[in-house]
CSV table of C-alpha atoms in Angstrom, one decimal:
chain,number,residue,atom,x,y,z
A,1,UNK,CA,-24.5,-15.2,-32.2
A,2,UNK,CA,-27.0,-14.3,-33.9
A,3,UNK,CA,-29.0,-10.4,-33.8
A,4,UNK,CA,-32.9,-10.5,-35.3
A,5,UNK,CA,-34.2,-6.7,-35.0
A,6,UNK,CA,-38.3,-6.4,-35.2
A,7,UNK,CA,-40.8,-3.6,-35.8
A,8,UNK,CA,-44.3,-3.8,-35.6
A,9,UNK,CA,-44.7,-1.9,-38.6
A,10,UNK,CA,-48.6,-1.0,-38.7
A,11,UNK,CA,-50.6,-1.5,-41.9
A,12,UNK,CA,-50.9,2.1,-43.0
A,13,UNK,CA,-48.9,1.8,-46.1
A,14,UNK,CA,-48.2,4.3,-48.6
A,15,UNK,CA,-50.6,3.4,-51.7
A,16,UNK,CA,-53.8,3.7,-49.2
A,17,UNK,CA,-52.8,7.1,-47.4
A,18,UNK,CA,-50.4,8.8,-50.4
A,19,UNK,CA,-53.2,11.2,-52.3
A,20,UNK,CA,-52.8,14.1,-55.4
A,21,UNK,CA,-51.5,16.9,-52.7
A,22,UNK,CA,-48.7,14.8,-50.8
A,23,UNK,CA,-47.4,12.2,-53.6
A,24,UNK,CA,-44.6,14.4,-53.9
A,25,UNK,CA,-43.2,13.6,-50.5
A,26,UNK,CA,-44.3,9.8,-50.4
A,27,UNK,CA,-42.1,9.8,-53.5
A,28,UNK,CA,-39.4,11.7,-52.1
A,29,UNK,CA,-39.0,9.7,-48.4
A,30,UNK,CA,-39.3,6.2,-50.6
A,31,UNK,CA,-36.4,7.8,-52.7
A,32,UNK,CA,-34.5,8.9,-49.6
A,33,UNK,CA,-34.0,5.1,-48.9
A,34,UNK,CA,-33.3,3.7,-51.9
A,35,UNK,CA,-30.6,6.3,-52.2
A,36,UNK,CA,-28.9,5.4,-48.2
A,37,UNK,CA,-29.4,1.9,-49.3
A,38,UNK,CA,-27.5,2.6,-51.8
A,39,UNK,CA,-24.3,4.5,-50.4
A,40,UNK,CA,-24.6,1.5,-47.5
A,41,UNK,CA,-24.3,-1.8,-49.1
A,42,UNK,CA,-20.8,-3.3,-49.9
A,43,UNK,CA,-20.8,-6.7,-51.9
A,44,UNK,CA,-19.5,-8.1,-48.7
A,45,UNK,CA,-23.1,-7.5,-47.5
A,46,UNK,CA,-25.1,-8.9,-51.3
A,47,UNK,CA,-22.8,-11.5,-52.8
A,48,UNK,CA,-24.5,-14.2,-52.0
A,49,UNK,CA,-27.9,-13.0,-53.8
A,50,UNK,CA,-28.7,-14.5,-57.4
A,51,UNK,CA,-26.8,-11.7,-60.0
A,52,UNK,CA,-29.6,-10.6,-63.2
A,53,UNK,CA,-28.7,-11.8,-66.2
A,54,UNK,CA,-30.0,-11.7,-69.2
A,55,UNK,CA,-32.1,-15.0,-68.5
A,56,UNK,CA,-33.4,-13.4,-66.0
A,57,UNK,CA,-34.2,-10.9,-68.6
A,58,UNK,CA,-35.4,-13.5,-71.1
A,59,UNK,CA,-38.1,-14.7,-68.7
A,60,UNK,CA,-39.5,-11.4,-67.9
A,61,UNK,CA,-40.1,-10.8,-71.6
A,62,UNK,CA,-41.2,-13.9,-72.4
A,63,UNK,CA,-44.5,-13.4,-70.4
A,64,UNK,CA,-45.4,-10.6,-73.1
A,65,UNK,CA,-45.2,-13.4,-75.3
A,66,UNK,CA,-46.3,-16.1,-73.3
A,67,UNK,CA,-49.5,-13.7,-72.9
A,68,UNK,CA,-50.5,-10.4,-74.0
A,69,UNK,CA,-49.7,-11.7,-77.4
A,70,UNK,CA,-52.4,-14.3,-77.5
A,71,UNK,CA,-54.5,-12.7,-75.3
A,72,UNK,CA,-54.4,-9.4,-78.3
A,73,UNK,CA,-54.9,-11.8,-81.1
A,74,UNK,CA,-52.1,-11.0,-83.1
A,75,UNK,CA,-50.5,-13.1,-85.5
A,76,UNK,CA,-47.1,-13.6,-87.4
A,77,UNK,CA,-45.1,-11.7,-83.7
A,78,UNK,CA,-41.7,-11.4,-85.0
A,79,UNK,CA,-41.2,-12.9,-81.6
A,80,UNK,CA,-37.1,-14.0,-82.8
A,81,UNK,CA,-36.7,-10.9,-83.6
A,82,UNK,CA,-37.9,-9.5,-80.5
A,83,UNK,CA,-35.4,-11.6,-78.4
A,84,UNK,CA,-32.2,-11.0,-80.6
A,85,UNK,CA,-33.2,-7.0,-80.3
A,86,UNK,CA,-33.6,-7.3,-76.7
A,87,UNK,CA,-30.0,-9.0,-76.6
A,88,UNK,CA,-28.6,-6.4,-78.3
A,89,UNK,CA,-29.7,-3.7,-75.9
A,90,UNK,CA,-28.2,-6.0,-72.8
A,91,UNK,CA,-24.7,-6.9,-74.9
A,92,UNK,CA,-24.6,-2.9,-76.1
A,93,UNK,CA,-25.6,-1.4,-72.4
A,94,UNK,CA,-22.8,-2.5,-70.6
A,95,UNK,CA,-25.2,-3.0,-67.2
A,96,UNK,CA,-23.4,-3.2,-63.9
A,97,UNK,CA,-25.6,-5.8,-62.6
A,98,UNK,CA,-23.5,-5.3,-58.7
A,99,UNK,CA,-26.2,-2.8,-56.4
A,100,UNK,CA,-28.6,-4.2,-54.6
A,101,UNK,CA,-31.9,-4.7,-56.1
A,102,UNK,CA,-35.5,-4.9,-53.7
A,103,UNK,CA,-37.4,-6.3,-56.7
A,104,UNK,CA,-40.8,-5.1,-55.4
A,105,UNK,CA,-40.1,-2.0,-54.0
A,106,UNK,CA,-43.8,-0.2,-54.9
A,107,UNK,CA,-46.4,1.7,-52.0
A,108,UNK,CA,-48.1,-2.0,-51.3
A,109,UNK,CA,-44.7,-3.0,-49.4
A,110,UNK,CA,-43.7,0.5,-47.8
A,111,UNK,CA,-44.8,1.3,-44.6
A,112,UNK,CA,-45.8,5.0,-43.2
A,113,UNK,CA,-44.0,5.7,-39.8
A,114,UNK,CA,-45.2,9.0,-38.5
A,115,UNK,CA,-43.3,9.0,-35.3
A,116,UNK,CA,-39.9,8.8,-37.0
A,117,UNK,CA,-38.1,11.8,-39.3
A,118,UNK,CA,-36.7,11.9,-41.8
A,119,UNK,CA,-35.8,8.5,-44.4
A,120,UNK,CA,-37.3,6.6,-41.1
A,121,UNK,CA,-40.8,7.6,-41.8
A,122,UNK,CA,-40.5,5.0,-44.4
A,123,UNK,CA,-40.8,1.5,-43.6
A,124,UNK,CA,-39.6,-1.7,-45.8
A,125,UNK,CA,-41.2,-5.3,-46.4
A,126,UNK,CA,-40.8,-8.1,-48.7
A,127,UNK,CA,-37.5,-8.6,-48.8
A,128,UNK,CA,-38.0,-11.8,-50.2
A,129,UNK,CA,-37.0,-11.7,-54.2
A,130,UNK,CA,-34.3,-8.7,-53.8
A,131,UNK,CA,-30.9,-9.2,-56.3
A,132,UNK,CA,-28.3,-8.2,-57.8
A,133,UNK,CA,-29.1,-5.4,-60.5
A,134,UNK,CA,-29.3,-2.5,-61.6
A,135,UNK,CA,-28.4,0.7,-59.4
A,136,UNK,CA,-31.8,2.8,-60.5
A,137,UNK,CA,-34.3,-0.8,-60.6
A,138,UNK,CA,-36.3,0.3,-57.9
A,139,UNK,CA,-36.4,4.0,-58.6
A,140,UNK,CA,-38.7,2.9,-61.5
A,141,UNK,CA,-40.3,0.5,-59.5
A,142,UNK,CA,-41.5,3.2,-57.3
A,143,UNK,CA,-41.6,5.7,-59.8
A,144,UNK,CA,-43.2,4.0,-62.4
A,145,UNK,CA,-45.8,1.5,-60.7
A,146,UNK,CA,-48.9,0.4,-63.2
A,147,UNK,CA,-51.0,-0.9,-59.5
A,148,UNK,CA,-50.8,3.5,-58.4
A,149,UNK,CA,-52.1,5.5,-61.3
A,150,UNK,CA,-50.5,8.8,-60.6
A,151,UNK,CA,-48.7,10.9,-63.4
A,152,UNK,CA,-45.2,10.9,-64.1
A,153,UNK,CA,-44.9,15.2,-63.0
A,154,UNK,CA,-42.0,13.5,-60.7
A,155,UNK,CA,-40.0,11.8,-62.1
A,156,UNK,CA,-37.4,14.0,-63.9
A,157,UNK,CA,-36.9,15.6,-60.5
A,158,UNK,CA,-36.1,12.7,-58.5
A,159,UNK,CA,-34.7,10.6,-61.1
A,160,UNK,CA,-31.8,13.5,-60.7
A,161,UNK,CA,-32.2,13.5,-57.1
A,162,UNK,CA,-31.3,10.0,-56.9
A,163,UNK,CA,-28.4,10.0,-59.4
A,164,UNK,CA,-27.4,13.1,-58.2
A,165,UNK,CA,-26.7,11.6,-53.9
A,166,UNK,CA,-25.8,7.7,-55.1
A,167,UNK,CA,-22.7,6.8,-55.9
A,168,UNK,CA,-22.5,5.8,-59.2
A,169,UNK,CA,-19.8,4.7,-62.4
A,170,UNK,CA,-21.9,6.0,-65.7
A,171,UNK,CA,-22.5,9.3,-66.8
A,172,UNK,CA,-26.1,10.7,-66.5
A,173,UNK,CA,-27.0,10.1,-70.1
A,174,UNK,CA,-25.8,6.2,-69.7
A,175,UNK,CA,-27.5,5.7,-66.4
A,176,UNK,CA,-31.3,7.3,-68.2
A,177,UNK,CA,-30.6,4.8,-71.7
A,178,UNK,CA,-30.0,1.7,-68.8
A,179,UNK,CA,-33.1,3.5,-66.6
A,180,UNK,CA,-35.7,3.1,-69.6
A,181,UNK,CA,-34.6,0.1,-71.5
A,182,UNK,CA,-35.1,-2.0,-67.8
A,183,UNK,CA,-38.2,-0.2,-67.3
A,184,UNK,CA,-39.6,-1.6,-70.3
A,185,UNK,CA,-38.6,-5.0,-69.3
A,186,UNK,CA,-40.6,-4.3,-65.9
A,187,UNK,CA,-43.2,-2.7,-67.8
A,188,UNK,CA,-43.1,-5.5,-70.7
A,189,UNK,CA,-43.1,-8.2,-67.7
A,190,UNK,CA,-46.3,-6.9,-66.0
A,191,UNK,CA,-48.6,-6.8,-69.4
A,192,UNK,CA,-48.1,-10.5,-69.8
A,193,UNK,CA,-48.2,-10.9,-65.7
A,194,UNK,CA,-51.7,-8.9,-65.4
A,195,UNK,CA,-53.2,-11.7,-68.4
A,196,UNK,CA,-51.9,-14.8,-66.8
A,197,UNK,CA,-53.3,-13.4,-63.3
A,198,UNK,CA,-56.7,-12.4,-65.0
A,199,UNK,CA,-56.9,-15.7,-67.2
A,200,UNK,CA,-56.0,-17.3,-64.0
A,201,UNK,CA,-58.1,-15.9,-60.8
A,202,UNK,CA,-60.7,-14.3,-63.2
A,203,UNK,CA,-60.4,-10.6,-61.5
A,204,UNK,CA,-61.5,-8.4,-63.7
A,205,UNK,CA,-59.5,-6.1,-61.3
A,206,UNK,CA,-56.5,-6.2,-63.6
A,207,UNK,CA,-57.7,-4.3,-67.2
A,208,UNK,CA,-57.3,-1.2,-65.1
A,209,UNK,CA,-53.2,-2.2,-64.8
A,210,UNK,CA,-53.6,-3.4,-68.5
A,211,UNK,CA,-54.3,-0.1,-69.6
A,212,UNK,CA,-52.4,1.4,-67.2
A,213,UNK,CA,-49.2,-0.8,-68.3
A,214,UNK,CA,-49.4,-0.1,-71.8
A,215,UNK,CA,-49.9,3.5,-71.6
A,216,UNK,CA,-46.6,3.2,-69.6
A,217,UNK,CA,-44.6,1.0,-72.1
A,218,UNK,CA,-46.0,4.2,-74.6
A,219,UNK,CA,-44.1,6.8,-72.4
A,220,UNK,CA,-41.4,4.3,-72.3
A,221,UNK,CA,-40.5,4.0,-75.9
A,222,UNK,CA,-39.9,7.1,-76.5
A,223,UNK,CA,-36.8,7.5,-74.7
A,224,UNK,CA,-35.7,4.1,-76.2
A,225,UNK,CA,-33.2,4.7,-79.7
A,226,UNK,CA,-33.7,0.2,-80.6
A,227,UNK,CA,-35.9,1.4,-84.0
A,228,UNK,CA,-36.7,-2.6,-84.2
A,229,UNK,CA,-37.8,-3.2,-80.7
A,230,UNK,CA,-40.0,0.1,-80.9
A,231,UNK,CA,-41.6,-1.3,-84.2
A,232,UNK,CA,-42.3,-4.1,-82.4
A,233,UNK,CA,-44.2,-2.5,-79.6
A,234,UNK,CA,-45.6,0.0,-81.1
A,235,UNK,CA,-47.1,-2.4,-83.7
A,236,UNK,CA,-48.3,-4.7,-81.2
A,237,UNK,CA,-50.0,-2.4,-78.8
A,238,UNK,CA,-51.7,-0.4,-81.7
A,239,UNK,CA,-53.1,-3.4,-82.6
A,240,UNK,CA,-55.0,-2.9,-79.1
A,241,UNK,CA,-56.5,0.3,-80.0
């Protein structure tokens, strides 16, 4: 027999409740949920989910090439070198794409349940895009979300907190390298996505997301060691200045 457990979470999403004063508390309870998810789910629980691959990575960063670059009228963009550089990163960092990834783990999909305690104060919705991937993907989704323009003042603390409390085989430096590389993938896709949706919907609100995402990419590039990739991004973003 099959059991379905249902609960009405209501509509008090994190994105409408957080303030600068309580931001850390909201981030902390979100990260606590990620820790519990990662430490609870096994390969038997997620084996039917698709596994992230370079094919998926290339699809994501292609949105930047196909939409952002033309929108900014950047000519002679080194498309081949761009993808080759990402291929080198993918092959050299030995990613373990074997963990559960929600994919859309951000404030708009987290519901505040005030009557509950501890991590149960956070209700999570929209699991339809879940897959097997990098253990820290949802972490940077929540800490570096361009839709919510908060600073990264708590990032170092919460990244270390997450790493110290999940079962993970890599050392902290390796984890950080993978974290920032894949966060750059996500921000790259989003920068192309905002342009794509802006063109489709003519919704000027996306302009603010573009600016925030550009800044998050610039910040992330400081943690990336690949010189070719850094040069490509810096020239593309500088052209926008």
